CSV table of C-alpha atoms in Angstrom, one decimal:
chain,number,residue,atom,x,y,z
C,1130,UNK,CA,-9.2,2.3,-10.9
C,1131,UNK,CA,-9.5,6.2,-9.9
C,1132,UNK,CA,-7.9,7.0,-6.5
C,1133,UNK,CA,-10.2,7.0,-3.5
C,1134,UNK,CA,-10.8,10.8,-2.7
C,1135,UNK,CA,-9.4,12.4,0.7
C,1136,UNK,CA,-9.0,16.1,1.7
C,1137,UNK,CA,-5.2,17.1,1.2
C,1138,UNK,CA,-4.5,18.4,4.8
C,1139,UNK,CA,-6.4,18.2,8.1
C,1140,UNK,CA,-5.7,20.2,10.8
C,1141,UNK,CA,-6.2,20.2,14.4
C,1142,UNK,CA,-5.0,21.2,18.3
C,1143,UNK,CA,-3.1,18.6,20.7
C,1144,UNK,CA,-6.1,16.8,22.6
C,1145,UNK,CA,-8.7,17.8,19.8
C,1146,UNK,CA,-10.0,15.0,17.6
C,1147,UNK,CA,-10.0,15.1,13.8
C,1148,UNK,CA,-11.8,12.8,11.1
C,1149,UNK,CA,-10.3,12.1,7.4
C,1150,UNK,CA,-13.1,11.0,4.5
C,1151,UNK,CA,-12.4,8.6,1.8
C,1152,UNK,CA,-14.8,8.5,-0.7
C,1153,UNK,CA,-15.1,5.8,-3.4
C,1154,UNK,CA,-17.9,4.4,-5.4
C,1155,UNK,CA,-20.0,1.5,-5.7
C,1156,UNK,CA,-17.3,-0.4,-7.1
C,1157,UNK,CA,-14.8,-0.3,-4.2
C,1158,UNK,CA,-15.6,1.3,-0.7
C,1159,UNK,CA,-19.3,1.1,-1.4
C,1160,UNK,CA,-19.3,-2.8,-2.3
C,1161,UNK,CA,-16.9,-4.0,0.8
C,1162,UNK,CA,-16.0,-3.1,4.1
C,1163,UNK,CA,-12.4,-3.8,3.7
C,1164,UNK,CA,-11.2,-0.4,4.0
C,1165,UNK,CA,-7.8,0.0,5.3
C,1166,UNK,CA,-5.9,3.1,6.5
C,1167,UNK,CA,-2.2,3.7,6.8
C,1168,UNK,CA,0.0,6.4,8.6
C,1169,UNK,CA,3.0,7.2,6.3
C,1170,UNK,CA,6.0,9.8,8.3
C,1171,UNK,CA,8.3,11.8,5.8
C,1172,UNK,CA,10.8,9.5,4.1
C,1173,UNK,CA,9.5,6.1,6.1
C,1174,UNK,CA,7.1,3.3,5.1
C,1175,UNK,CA,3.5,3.3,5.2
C,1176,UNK,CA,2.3,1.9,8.2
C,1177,UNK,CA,-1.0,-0.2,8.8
C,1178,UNK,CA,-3.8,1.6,11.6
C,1179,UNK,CA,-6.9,-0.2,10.4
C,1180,UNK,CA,-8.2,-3.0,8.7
C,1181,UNK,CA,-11.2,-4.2,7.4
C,1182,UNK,CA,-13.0,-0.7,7.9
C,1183,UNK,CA,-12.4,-0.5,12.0
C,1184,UNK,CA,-10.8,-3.2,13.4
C,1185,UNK,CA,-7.1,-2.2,15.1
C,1186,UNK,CA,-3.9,-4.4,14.5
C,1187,UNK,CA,-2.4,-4.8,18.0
C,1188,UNK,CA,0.1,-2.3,19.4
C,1189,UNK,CA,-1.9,0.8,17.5
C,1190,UNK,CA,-3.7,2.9,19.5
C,1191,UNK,CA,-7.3,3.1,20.2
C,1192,UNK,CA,-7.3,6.9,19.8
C,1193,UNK,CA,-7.6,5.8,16.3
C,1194,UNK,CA,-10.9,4.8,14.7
C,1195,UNK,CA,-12.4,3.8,11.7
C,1196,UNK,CA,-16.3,3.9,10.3
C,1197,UNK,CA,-17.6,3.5,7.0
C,1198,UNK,CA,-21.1,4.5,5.5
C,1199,UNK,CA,-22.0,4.0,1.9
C,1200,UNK,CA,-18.8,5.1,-0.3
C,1201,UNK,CA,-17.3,7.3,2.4
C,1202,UNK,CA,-15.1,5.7,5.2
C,1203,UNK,CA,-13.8,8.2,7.8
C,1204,UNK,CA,-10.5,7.8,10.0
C,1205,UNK,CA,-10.9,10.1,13.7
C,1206,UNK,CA,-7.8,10.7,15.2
C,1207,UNK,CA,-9.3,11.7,19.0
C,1208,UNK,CA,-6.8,13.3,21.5
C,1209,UNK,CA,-4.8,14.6,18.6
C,1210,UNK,CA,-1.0,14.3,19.3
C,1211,UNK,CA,1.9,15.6,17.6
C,1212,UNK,CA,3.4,12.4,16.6
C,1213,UNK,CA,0.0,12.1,14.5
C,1214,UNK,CA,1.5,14.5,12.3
C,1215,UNK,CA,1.6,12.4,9.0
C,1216,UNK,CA,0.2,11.6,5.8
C,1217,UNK,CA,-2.8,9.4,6.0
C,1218,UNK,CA,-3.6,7.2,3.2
C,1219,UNK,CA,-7.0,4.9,2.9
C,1220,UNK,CA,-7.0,1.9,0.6
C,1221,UNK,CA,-10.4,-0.3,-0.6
C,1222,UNK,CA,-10.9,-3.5,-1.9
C,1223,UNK,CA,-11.6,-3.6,-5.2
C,1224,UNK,CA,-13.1,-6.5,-6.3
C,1225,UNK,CA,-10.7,-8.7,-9.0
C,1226,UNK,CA,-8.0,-8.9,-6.0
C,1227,UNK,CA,-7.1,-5.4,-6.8
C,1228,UNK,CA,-6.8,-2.4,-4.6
C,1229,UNK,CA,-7.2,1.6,-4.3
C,1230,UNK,CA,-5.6,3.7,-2.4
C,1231,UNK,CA,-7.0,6.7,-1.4
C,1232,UNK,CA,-5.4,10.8,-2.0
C,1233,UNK,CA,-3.2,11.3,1.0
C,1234,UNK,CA,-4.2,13.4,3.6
C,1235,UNK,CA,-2.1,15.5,5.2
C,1236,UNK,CA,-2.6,15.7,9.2
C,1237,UNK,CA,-1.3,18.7,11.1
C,1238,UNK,CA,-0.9,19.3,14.6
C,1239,UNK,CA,-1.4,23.0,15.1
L,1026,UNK,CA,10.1,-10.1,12.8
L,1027,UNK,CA,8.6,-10.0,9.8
L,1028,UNK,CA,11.2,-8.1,7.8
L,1029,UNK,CA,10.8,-7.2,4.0
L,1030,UNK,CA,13.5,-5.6,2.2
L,1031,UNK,CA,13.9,-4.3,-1.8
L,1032,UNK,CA,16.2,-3.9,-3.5
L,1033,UNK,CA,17.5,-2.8,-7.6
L,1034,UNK,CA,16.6,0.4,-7.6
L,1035,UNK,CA,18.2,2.6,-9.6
L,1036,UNK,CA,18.7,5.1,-12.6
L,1037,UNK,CA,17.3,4.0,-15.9
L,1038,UNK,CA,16.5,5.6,-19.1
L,1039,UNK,CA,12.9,6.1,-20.6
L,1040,UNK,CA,12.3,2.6,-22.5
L,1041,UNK,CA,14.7,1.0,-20.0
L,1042,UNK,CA,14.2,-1.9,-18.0
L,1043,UNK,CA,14.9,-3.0,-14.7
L,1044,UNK,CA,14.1,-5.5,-12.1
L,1045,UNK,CA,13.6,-5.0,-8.5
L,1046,UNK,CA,13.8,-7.9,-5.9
L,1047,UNK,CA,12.1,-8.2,-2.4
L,1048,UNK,CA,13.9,-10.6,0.2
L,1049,UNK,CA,11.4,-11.8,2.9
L,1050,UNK,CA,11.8,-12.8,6.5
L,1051,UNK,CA,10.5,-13.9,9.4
L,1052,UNK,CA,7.3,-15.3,8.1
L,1053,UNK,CA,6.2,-17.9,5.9
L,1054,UNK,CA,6.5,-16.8,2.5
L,1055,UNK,CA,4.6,-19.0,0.1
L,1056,UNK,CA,1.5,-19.1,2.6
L,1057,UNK,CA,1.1,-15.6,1.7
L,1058,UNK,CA,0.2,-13.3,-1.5
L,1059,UNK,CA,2.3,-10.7,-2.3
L,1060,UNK,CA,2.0,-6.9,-3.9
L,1061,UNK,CA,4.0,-4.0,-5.2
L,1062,UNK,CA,2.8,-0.4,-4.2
L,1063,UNK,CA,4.8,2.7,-5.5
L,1064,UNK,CA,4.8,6.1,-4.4
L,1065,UNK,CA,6.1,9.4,-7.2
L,1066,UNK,CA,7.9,11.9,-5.6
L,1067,UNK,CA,5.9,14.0,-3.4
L,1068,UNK,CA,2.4,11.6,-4.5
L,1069,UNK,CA,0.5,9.4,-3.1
L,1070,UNK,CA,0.3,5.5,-2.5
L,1071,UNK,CA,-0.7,3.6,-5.9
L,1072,UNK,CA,-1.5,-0.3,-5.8
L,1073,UNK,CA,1.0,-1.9,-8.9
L,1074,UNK,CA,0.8,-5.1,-8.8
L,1075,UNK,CA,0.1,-8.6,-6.7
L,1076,UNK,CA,1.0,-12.4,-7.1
L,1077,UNK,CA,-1.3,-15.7,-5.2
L,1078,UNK,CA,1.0,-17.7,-3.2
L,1079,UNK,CA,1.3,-20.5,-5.9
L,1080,UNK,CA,1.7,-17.9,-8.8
L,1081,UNK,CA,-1.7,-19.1,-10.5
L,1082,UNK,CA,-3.0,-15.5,-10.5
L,1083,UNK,CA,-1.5,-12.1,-11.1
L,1084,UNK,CA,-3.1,-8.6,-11.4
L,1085,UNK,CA,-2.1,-5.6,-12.1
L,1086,UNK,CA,-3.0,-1.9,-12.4
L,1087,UNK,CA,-3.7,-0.6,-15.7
L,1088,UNK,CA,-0.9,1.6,-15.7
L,1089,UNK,CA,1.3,-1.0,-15.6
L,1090,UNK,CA,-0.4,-4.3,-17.8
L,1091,UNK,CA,2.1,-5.3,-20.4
L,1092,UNK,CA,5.3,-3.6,-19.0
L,1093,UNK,CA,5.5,-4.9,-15.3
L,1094,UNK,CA,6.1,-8.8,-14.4
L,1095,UNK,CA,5.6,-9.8,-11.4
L,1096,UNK,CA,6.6,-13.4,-9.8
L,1097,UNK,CA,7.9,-15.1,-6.6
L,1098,UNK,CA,10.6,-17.3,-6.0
L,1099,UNK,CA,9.2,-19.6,-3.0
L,1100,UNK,CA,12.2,-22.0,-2.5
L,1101,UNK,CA,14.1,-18.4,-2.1
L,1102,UNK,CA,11.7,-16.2,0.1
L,1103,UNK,CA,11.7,-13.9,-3.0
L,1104,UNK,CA,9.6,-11.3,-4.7
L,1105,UNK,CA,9.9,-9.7,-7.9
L,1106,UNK,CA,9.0,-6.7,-10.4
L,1107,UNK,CA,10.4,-7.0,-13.8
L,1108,UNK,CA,9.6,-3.6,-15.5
L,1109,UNK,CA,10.4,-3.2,-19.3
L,1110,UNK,CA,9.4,-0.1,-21.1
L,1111,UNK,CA,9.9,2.0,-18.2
L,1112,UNK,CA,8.1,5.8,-18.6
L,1113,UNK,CA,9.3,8.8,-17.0
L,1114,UNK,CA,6.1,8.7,-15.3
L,1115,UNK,CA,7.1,5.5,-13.6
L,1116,UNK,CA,9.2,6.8,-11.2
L,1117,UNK,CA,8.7,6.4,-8.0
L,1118,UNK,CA,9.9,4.6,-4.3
L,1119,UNK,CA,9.0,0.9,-4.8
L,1120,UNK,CA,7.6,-0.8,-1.8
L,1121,UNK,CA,6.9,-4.7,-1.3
L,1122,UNK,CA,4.2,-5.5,1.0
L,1123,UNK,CA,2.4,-8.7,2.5
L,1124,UNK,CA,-1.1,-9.0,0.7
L,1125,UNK,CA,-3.6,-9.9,2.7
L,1126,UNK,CA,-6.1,-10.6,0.1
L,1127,UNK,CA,-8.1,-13.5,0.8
L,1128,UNK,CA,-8.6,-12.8,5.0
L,1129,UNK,CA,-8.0,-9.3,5.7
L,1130,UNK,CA,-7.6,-7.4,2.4
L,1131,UNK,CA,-5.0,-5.2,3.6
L,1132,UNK,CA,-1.2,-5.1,3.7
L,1133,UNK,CA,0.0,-5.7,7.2
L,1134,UNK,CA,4.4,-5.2,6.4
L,1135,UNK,CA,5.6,-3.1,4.2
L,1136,UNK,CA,9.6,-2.9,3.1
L,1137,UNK,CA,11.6,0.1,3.7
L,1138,UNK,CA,11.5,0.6,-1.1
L,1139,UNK,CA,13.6,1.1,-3.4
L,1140,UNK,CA,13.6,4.3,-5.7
L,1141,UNK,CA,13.4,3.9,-9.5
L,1142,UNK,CA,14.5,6.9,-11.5
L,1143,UNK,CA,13.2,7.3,-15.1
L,1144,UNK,CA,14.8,10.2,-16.7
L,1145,UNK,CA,17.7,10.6,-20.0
């Protein structure tokens, strides 16, 4: 039950994109494609941006997007705005019905 | 509107206990599981704990396994976390969240927590 690794800040210009790795292991991102990511603002809840690796709930944004390949899934944020400027957590599946969330990354809009 | 909101928060000394609650709206409650997910101070997200919809099966983190209860209350739209000798390292907001494990393996509504404070 280690924590999924993320960078601790990603930067970037308004309009640029930016991608955020999660890497796991064998035993969570690598075995299932049910990586989710979540967009947390200071002092509010996290917030759900994608399921099940790349899928969208409705009302987010397609300027955000989700891949996965072996025990690394990526988040890109294209046409970077400054209401992106979060924290940016990814969570796996971990077999057992447990889960893993990932670092925290911290997203800022230069 | 799915609304989720926790409450029992609180100040508590190291060995303490306490129990938070989680009152549920706007959906239906027992078709759903149900999960915990704390966040330290300045930390990140961690997973706690999550309950089936009938209560038949429970798991926690390892953290967590032999101090932290957590059950549901159906008839009342009710979650709980019953924590008994809490740590200092236990301290932390409290969030309750609908589990999606079993379709989607995710957790689509989140409450607005509850902070626990472990310190003498």
């Amino acid at each position: 039950q280690s924590a999924l690794t993320q960078p601790a800040s990603v930067s970037g210009s308004p309009g640029q994109s930016i991608t955020i790795s999660c890497t796991g292991t064998s035993s969570d991102v690598g075995s299932y494609n049910l990586v989710s990511w979540y967009q947390q603002h200071p002092g509010k809840a996290p917030k759900l941006i994608i399921y099940e690796g790349s899928k969208r709930p409705s009302g987010v944004s397609n300027r955000f997007s989700g891949s996965k390949s072996g025990n690394t899934a990526s988040l890109t944020i294209s046409g970077l705005q400054a209401e992106d400027e979060a924290d940016y957590y990814c969570c796996s599946y971990a077999g057992s019905s447990t889960y893993v969330f990932g670092t925290g990354a911290k997203v800022t809009v230069l | 509107e799915v609304q989720l909101v926790e409450s029992g928060g609180g100040l508590v000394q190291p060995g303490g206990s306490m129990r938070l609650s989680c009152a549920a709206s706007g959906f239906s409650f027992s078709s759903y599981w149900m999960s915990w997910v704390r966040q330290a101070p300045g930390k990140g997200l961690e997973w706690v704990a999550n309950i089936k919809q009938d209560e038949s099966e429970k798991q926690y983190v390892d953290s967590v396994k032999g101090r932290f209860t957590i059950s549901r209350d159906n008839a009342k739209n009710s979650l709980y976390l019953q924590m008994n000798s809490l740590r200092v390292e236990d301290t932390a907001v409290y969030y309750c969240a609908r589990d999606r494990r079993g379709s989607y393996f995710m957790f689509d509504y989140w409450g607005q927590g509850t902070l626990v404070t472990v310190s003498s």
